[in-house]
Coordinates of C-alpha atoms and ligand atoms in Angstrom, one line a residue:
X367 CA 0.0 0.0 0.0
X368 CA 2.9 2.2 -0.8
X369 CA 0.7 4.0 -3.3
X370 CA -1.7 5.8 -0.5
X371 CA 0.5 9.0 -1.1
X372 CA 0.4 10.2 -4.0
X373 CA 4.1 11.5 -3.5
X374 CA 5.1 7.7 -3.3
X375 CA 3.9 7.2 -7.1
X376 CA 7.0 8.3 -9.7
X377 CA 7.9 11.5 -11.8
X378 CA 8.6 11.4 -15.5
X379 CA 10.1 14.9 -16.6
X380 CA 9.4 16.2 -19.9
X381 CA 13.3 15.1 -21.0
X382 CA 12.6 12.0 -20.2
X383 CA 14.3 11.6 -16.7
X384 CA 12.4 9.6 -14.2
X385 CA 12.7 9.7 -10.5
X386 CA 11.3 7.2 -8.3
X387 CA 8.5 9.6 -5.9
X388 CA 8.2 13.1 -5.7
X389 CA 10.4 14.0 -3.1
X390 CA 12.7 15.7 -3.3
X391 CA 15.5 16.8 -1.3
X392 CA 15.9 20.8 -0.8
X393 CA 19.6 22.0 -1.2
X394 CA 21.0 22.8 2.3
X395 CA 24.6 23.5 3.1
X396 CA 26.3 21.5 5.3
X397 CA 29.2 24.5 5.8
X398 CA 31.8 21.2 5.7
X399 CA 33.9 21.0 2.9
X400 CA 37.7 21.8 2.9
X401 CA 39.3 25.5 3.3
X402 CA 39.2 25.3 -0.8
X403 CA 35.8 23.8 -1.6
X404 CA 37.0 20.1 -2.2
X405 CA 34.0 17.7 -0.9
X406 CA 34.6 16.1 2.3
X407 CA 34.0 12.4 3.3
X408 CA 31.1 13.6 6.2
X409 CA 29.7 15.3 3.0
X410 CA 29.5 11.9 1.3
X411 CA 27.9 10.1 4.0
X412 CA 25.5 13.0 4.8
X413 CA 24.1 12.1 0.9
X414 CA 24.6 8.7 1.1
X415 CA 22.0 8.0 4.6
X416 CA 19.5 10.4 2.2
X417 CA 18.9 8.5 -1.0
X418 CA 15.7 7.3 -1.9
X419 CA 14.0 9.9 -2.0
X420 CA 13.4 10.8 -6.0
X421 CA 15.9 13.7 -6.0
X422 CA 18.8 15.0 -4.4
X423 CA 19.5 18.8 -4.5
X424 CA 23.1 19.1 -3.6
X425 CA 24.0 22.2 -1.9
X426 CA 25.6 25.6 -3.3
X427 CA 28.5 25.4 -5.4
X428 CA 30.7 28.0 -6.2
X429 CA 31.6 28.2 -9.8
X430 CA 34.3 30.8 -9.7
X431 CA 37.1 31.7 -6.7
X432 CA 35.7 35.3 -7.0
X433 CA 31.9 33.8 -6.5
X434 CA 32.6 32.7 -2.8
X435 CA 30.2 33.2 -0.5
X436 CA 31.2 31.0 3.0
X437 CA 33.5 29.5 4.9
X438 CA 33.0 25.5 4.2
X439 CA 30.9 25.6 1.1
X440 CA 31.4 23.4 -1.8
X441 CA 33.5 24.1 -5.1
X442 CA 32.8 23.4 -8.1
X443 CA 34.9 25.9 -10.1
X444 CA 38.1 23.5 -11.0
X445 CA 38.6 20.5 -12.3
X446 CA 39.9 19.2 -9.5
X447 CA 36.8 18.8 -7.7
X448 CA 35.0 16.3 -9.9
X449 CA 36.4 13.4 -8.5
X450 CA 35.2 14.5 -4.8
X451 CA 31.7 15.6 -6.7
X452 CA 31.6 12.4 -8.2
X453 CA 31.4 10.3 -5.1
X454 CA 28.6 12.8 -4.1
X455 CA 26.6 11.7 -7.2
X456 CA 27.1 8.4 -6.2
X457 CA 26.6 8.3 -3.2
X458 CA 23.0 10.3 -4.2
X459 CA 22.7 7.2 -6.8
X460 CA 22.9 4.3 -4.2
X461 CA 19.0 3.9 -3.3
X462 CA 18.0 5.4 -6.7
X463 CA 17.3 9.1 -6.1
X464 CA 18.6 11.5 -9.0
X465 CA 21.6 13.9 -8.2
X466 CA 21.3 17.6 -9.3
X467 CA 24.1 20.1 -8.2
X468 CA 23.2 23.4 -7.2
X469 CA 25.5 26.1 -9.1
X470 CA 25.9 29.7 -8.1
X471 CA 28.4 32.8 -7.7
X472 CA 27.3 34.9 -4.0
X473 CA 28.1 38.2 -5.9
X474 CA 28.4 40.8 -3.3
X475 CA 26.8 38.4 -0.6
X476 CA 30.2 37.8 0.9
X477 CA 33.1 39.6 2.0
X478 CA 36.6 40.4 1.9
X479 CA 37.5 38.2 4.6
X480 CA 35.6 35.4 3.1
X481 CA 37.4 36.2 -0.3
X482 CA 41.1 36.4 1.5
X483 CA 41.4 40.5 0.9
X484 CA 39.7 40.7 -2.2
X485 CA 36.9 42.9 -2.9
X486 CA 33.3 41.7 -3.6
X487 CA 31.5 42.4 -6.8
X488 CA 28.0 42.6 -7.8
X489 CA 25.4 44.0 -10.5
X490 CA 26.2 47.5 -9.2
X491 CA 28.3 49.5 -6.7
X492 CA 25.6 48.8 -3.8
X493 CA 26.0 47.3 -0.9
X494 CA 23.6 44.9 0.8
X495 CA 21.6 46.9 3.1
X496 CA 22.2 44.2 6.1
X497 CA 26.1 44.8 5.2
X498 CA 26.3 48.9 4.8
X499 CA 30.4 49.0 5.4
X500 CA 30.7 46.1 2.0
X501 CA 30.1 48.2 -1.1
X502 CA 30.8 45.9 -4.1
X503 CA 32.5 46.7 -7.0
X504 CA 30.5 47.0 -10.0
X505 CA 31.3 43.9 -12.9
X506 CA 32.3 44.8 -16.2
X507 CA 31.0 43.6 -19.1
X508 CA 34.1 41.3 -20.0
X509 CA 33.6 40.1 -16.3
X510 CA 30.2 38.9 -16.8
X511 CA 30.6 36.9 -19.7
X512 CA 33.1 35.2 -17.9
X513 CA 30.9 34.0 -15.3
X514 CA 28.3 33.2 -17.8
X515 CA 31.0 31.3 -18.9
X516 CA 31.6 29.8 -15.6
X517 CA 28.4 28.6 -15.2
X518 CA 28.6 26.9 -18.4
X519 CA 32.5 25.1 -17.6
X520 CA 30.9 24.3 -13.7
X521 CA 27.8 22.2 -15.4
X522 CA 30.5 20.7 -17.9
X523 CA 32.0 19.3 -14.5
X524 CA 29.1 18.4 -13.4
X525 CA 28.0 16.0 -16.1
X526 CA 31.5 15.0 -15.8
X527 CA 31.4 14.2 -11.9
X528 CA 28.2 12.1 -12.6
X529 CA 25.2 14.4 -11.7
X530 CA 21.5 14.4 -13.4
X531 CA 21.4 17.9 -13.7
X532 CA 22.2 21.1 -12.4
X533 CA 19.9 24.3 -11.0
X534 CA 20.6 27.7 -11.6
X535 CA 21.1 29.2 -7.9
X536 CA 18.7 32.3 -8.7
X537 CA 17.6 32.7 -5.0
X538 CA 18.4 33.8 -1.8
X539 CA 19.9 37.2 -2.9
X540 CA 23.0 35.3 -4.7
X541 CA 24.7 37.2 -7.6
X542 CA 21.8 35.6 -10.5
X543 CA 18.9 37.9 -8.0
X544 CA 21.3 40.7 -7.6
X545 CA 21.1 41.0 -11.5
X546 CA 17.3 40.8 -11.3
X547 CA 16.9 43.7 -8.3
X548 CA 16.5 47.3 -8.7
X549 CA 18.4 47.5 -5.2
X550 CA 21.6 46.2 -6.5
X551 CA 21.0 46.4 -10.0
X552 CA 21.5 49.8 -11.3
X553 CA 23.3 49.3 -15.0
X554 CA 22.6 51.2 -18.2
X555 CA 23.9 48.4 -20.3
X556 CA 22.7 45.5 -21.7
X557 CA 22.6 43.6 -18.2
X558 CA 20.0 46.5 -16.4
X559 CA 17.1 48.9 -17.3
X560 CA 13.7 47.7 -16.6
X561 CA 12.3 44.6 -15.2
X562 CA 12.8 42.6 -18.3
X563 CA 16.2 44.2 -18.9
X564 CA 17.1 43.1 -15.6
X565 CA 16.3 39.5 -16.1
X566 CA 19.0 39.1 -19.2
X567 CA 21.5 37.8 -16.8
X568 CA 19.8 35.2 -16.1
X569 CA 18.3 34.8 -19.5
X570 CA 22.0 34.7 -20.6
X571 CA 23.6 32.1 -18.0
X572 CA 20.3 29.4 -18.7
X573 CA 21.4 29.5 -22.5
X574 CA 24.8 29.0 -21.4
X575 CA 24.0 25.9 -19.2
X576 CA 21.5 24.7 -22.1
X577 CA 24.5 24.7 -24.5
X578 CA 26.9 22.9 -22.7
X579 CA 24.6 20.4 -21.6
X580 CA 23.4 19.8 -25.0
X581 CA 26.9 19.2 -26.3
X582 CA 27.8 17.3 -23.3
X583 CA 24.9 15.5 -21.4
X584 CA 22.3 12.7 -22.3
X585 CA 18.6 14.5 -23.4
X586 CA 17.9 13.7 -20.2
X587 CA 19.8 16.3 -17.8
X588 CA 18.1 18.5 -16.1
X589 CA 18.5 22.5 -16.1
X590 CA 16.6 23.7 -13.2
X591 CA 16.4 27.4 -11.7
X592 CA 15.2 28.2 -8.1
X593 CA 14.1 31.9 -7.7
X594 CA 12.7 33.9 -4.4
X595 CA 9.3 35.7 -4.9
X596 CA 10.3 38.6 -2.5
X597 CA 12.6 41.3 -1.6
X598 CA 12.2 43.4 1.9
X599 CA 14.7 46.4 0.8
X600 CA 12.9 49.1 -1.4
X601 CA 12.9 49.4 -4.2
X602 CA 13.5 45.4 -4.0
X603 CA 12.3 42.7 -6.2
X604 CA 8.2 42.4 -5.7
X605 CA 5.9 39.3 -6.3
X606 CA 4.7 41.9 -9.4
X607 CA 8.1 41.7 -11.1
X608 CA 8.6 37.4 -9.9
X609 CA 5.3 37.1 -12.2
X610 CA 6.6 38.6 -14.8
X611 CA 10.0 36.6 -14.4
X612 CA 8.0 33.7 -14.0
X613 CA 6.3 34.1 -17.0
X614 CA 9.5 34.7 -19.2
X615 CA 11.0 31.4 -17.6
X616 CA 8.4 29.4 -18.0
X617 CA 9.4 29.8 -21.9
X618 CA 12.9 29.4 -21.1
X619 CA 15.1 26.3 -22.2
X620 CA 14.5 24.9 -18.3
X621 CA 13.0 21.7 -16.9
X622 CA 11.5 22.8 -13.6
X623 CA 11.0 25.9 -11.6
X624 CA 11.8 25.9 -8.0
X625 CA 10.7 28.8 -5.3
X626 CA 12.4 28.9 -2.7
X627 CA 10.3 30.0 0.5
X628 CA 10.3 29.5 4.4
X629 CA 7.0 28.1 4.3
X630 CA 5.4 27.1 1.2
X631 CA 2.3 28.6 1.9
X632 CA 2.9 32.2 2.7
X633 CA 1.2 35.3 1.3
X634 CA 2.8 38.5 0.8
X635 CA 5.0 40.1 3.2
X636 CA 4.7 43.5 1.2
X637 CA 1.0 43.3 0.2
X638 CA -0.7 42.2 3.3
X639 CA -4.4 42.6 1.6
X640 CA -3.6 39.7 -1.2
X641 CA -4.5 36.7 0.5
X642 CA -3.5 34.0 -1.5
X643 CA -0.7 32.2 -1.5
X644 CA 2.3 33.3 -3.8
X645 CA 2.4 29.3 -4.4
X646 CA -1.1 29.8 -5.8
X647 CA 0.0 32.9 -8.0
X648 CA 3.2 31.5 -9.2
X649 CA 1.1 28.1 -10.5
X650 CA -1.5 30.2 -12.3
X651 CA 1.4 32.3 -14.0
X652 CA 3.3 29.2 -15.1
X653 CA -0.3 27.6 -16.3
X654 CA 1.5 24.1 -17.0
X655 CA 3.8 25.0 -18.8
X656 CA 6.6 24.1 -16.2
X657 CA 6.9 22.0 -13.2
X658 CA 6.8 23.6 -10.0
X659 CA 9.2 22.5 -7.3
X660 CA 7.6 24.0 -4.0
X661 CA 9.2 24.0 -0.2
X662 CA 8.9 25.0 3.4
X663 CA 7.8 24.0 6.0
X664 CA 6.5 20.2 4.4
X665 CA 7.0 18.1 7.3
X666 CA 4.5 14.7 7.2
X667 CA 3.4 12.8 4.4
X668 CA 0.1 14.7 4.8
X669 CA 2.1 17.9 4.0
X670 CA 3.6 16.4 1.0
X671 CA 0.3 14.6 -0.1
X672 CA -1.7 18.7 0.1
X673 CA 1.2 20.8 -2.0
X674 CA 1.0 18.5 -4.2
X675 CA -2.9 18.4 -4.6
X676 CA -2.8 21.9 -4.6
X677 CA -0.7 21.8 -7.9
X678 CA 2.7 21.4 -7.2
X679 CA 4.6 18.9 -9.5
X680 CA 7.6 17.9 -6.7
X681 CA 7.6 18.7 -2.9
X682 CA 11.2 19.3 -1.5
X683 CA 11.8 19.1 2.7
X684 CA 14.7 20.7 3.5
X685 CA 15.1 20.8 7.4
X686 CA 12.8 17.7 7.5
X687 CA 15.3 14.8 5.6
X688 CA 17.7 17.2 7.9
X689 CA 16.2 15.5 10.9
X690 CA 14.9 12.5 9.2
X691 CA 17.1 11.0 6.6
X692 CA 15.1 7.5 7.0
X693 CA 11.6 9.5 6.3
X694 CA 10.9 7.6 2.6
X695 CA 11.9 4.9 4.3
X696 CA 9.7 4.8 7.5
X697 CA 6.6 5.8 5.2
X698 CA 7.5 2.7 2.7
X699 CA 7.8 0.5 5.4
X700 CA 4.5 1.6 7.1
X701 CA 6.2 3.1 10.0
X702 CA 5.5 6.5 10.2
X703 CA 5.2 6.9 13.8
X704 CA 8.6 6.9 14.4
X705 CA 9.3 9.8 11.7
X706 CA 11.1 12.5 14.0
X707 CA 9.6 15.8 13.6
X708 CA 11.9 17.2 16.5
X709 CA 16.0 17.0 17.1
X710 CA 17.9 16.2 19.8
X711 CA 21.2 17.7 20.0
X712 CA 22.5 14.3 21.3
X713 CA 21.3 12.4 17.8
X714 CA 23.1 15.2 15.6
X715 CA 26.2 12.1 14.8
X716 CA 23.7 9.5 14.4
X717 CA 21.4 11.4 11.9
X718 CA 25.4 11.4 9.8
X719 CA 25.3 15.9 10.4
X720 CA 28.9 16.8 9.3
X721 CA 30.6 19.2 12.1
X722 CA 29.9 22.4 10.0
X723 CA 25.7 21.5 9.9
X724 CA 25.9 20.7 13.6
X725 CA 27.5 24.1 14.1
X726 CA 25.6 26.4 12.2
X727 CA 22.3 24.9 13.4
X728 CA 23.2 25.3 16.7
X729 CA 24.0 29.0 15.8
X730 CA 22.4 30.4 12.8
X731 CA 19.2 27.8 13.3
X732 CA 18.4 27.6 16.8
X733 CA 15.1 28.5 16.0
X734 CA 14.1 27.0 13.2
X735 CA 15.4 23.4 13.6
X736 CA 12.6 22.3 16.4
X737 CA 15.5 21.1 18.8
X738 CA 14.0 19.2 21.7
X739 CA 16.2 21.9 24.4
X740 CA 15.0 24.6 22.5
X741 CA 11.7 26.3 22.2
X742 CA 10.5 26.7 18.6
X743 CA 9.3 30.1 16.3
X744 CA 8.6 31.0 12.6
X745 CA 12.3 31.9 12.2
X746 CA 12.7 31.3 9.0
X747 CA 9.5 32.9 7.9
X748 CA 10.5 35.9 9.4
X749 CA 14.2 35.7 7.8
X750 CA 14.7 33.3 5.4
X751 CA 13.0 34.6 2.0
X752 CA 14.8 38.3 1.9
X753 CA 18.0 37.6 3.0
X754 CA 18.3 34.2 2.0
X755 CA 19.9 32.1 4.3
X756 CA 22.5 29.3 5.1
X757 CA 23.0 29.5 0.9
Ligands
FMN2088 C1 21.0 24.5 7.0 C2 20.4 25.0 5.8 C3 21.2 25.2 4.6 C4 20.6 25.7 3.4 N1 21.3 25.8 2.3 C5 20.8 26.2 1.1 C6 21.5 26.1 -0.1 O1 22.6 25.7 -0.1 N2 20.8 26.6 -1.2 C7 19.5 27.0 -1.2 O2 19.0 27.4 -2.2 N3 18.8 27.0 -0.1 C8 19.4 26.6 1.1 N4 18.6 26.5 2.2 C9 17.1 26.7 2.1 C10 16.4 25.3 1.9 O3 16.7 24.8 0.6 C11 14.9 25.5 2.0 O4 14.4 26.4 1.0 C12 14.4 26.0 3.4 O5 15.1 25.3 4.4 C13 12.9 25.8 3.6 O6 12.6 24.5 3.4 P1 12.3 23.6 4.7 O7 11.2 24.2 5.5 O8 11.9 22.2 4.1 O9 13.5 23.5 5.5 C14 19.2 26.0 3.4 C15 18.4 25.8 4.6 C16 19.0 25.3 5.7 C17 18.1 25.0 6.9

């Protein structure tokens, strides 16, 4: 009776790639590879005790030195790397769930310290309005097309290293939404302007990816791109101008569409009269013509079970498989009273959390992790869509 949930039954993408159920993994740094980005063996086994669910989102990956956004994050902006990637994708592969590696460059969400001295650069000359003192320098035209470029040689290394695909990190006010922002986008060129102008970065680095994975890739490799609906700073990126990018990628040479939220059922944060969900908006806007990855805050199999009756094509848990990384299993198996909604502190080596994870949640997550010594709150509804977090 595996099939009650309709999450248990599998996924066909429109390539062609199949995964097993619709869960899906939501990318979340584990803040544990080495000083340069190589992967670690925690890292490995982190993966490894999550397949089976249908997809794996691996993490932020860095696909230039320059693009750095933390201490402990993964690279995949050498050669070097693919080995160390490539026991990732394995490790992903062992109980059949897909491996997709999430690419991105933090653009001015970093700092000198991070990048050994050297300056951060963004869109523009603005800095983050968390981060006053870190003004950016502004990229020239020669610059971007080298990370366009970047992208292009990081999913080169990704087919290489193994993976099913890649998706565009356009989220969590990385360098790909600093291109589409009137805060930090304030170009002339051919890179800024109005709200379409602003989305020809990203325009530019999907066509990129496409390319390469054409040349390089089976039909079958996936191109995703994960966007936030909302920006707090004004002028900032509204769920008026998301709509509109929405609309443009849901055209674009992409296999899914993935938006990235605290709690997968919010409204917005700037227009408190519009009641409906931006889930709900989003869906109506793509009107089929994409799959919809949603997340936040999808904790049971009920959870999964209603975002995907309400239209979603894949749910992914981020903080959930977190806690749980037996959840697919303990539903298959008919034993879903044991799933752990909670964390103990105690567990964090058992549940295979690398050193860096155990870290920042004790830090950076306290609140949002429902540790059994802590008290819980809506942390990450508060925080987590304008700013981003944790990558
Ligand atoms: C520890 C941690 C690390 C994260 N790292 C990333 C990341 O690398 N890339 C990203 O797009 N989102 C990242 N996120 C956001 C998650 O992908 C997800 O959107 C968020 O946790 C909400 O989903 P959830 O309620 O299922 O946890 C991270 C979240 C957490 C808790």
């Amino acid at each position: 009776m595996t099939n009650r949930y309709e999450f248990m039954k599998p996924y066909k993408f429109a390539n062609g790639l199949k995964l097993q159920n619709k869960i899906v993994m939501a990318p979340v740094t584990l803040q544990s590879s080495f000083f340069d980005g190589a992967v670690s063996d925690d890292e490995v086994k982190f993966y490894r005790m999550r397949s089976g669910v249908g997809m794996i989102i691996v993490e932020v990956a860095n696909i230039n030195e320059a693009g750095k956004g933390f201490e402990g994050e993964l690279s995949v902006a050498d050669d070097r790397f693919i080995p160390g990637l490539g026991k990732i994708a394995n490790a992903i592969h062992s109980k059949g769930s897909k491996a997709v590696l999430q690419i991105f460059d933090a653009g001015r969400k970093t700092s000198r310290k991070i990048l050994r001295g050297v300056q951060p650069r963004s869109a523009s000359a603005v800095a983050p309005h968390r981060d006053l003192k870190n003004v950016p320098r502004e990229l020239t035209d020669t610059e971007i097309e080298q990370v366009i470029a970047d992208f292009g040689a990081a999913t080169l290394r990704a087919i290489r290293a193994g993976f099913d695909g890649v998706e565009i990190h356009g989220a969590n006010t990385y360098l790909i939404q600093q291109f589409f922002s009137p805060h930090s986008n304030h170009r002339r060129d051919r890179w800024g302007g109005n709200v379409y102008q602003r989305m020809n970065f990203a325009k530019a680095v999907i066509a990129e990816v496409r390319r390469v994975a054409n040349e390089n890739a089976p039909s079958s490799f996936l191109v995703g791109y994960r966007f936030s609906p909302e920006e707090l700073s004004k002028p900032g990126i509204t769920i008026a101008d998301t709509l509109k990018l929405v609309d443009v990628l849901s055209d674009e040479p992409i296999d899914y569409l993935h938006s990235s939220m605290g709690n997968r059922k919010r409204t917005s944060l700037v227009d408190k009269s519009n009641l409906e969900t931006l889930n709900s908006r989003i869906l109506k806007t793509i009107n089929n013509r994409k799959p919809l990855i949603e997340v936040g805050n999808i904790l049971s199999p009920q959870d999964a079970d209603e975002a995907l009756h309400e239209g979603a094509s894949l749910v992914a848990m981020g903080r959930e498989l977190i806690r749980e990384p037996n959840w697919i299993a303990k539903v298959k198996t008919h034993d879903e009273k044991s799933i752990r909604y909670t964390l103990s502190p105690v567990d964090m080596d058992l549940l295979g959390l690398p050193g860096g994870l155990q870290q920042e949640l004790r830090t950076g997550f306290l609140n949002a992790m429902n540790f059994t010594d802590q008290e819980t709150s809506d942390f990450l509804d508060k925080f987590g869509q304008m700013e981003g977090f944790g990558g």
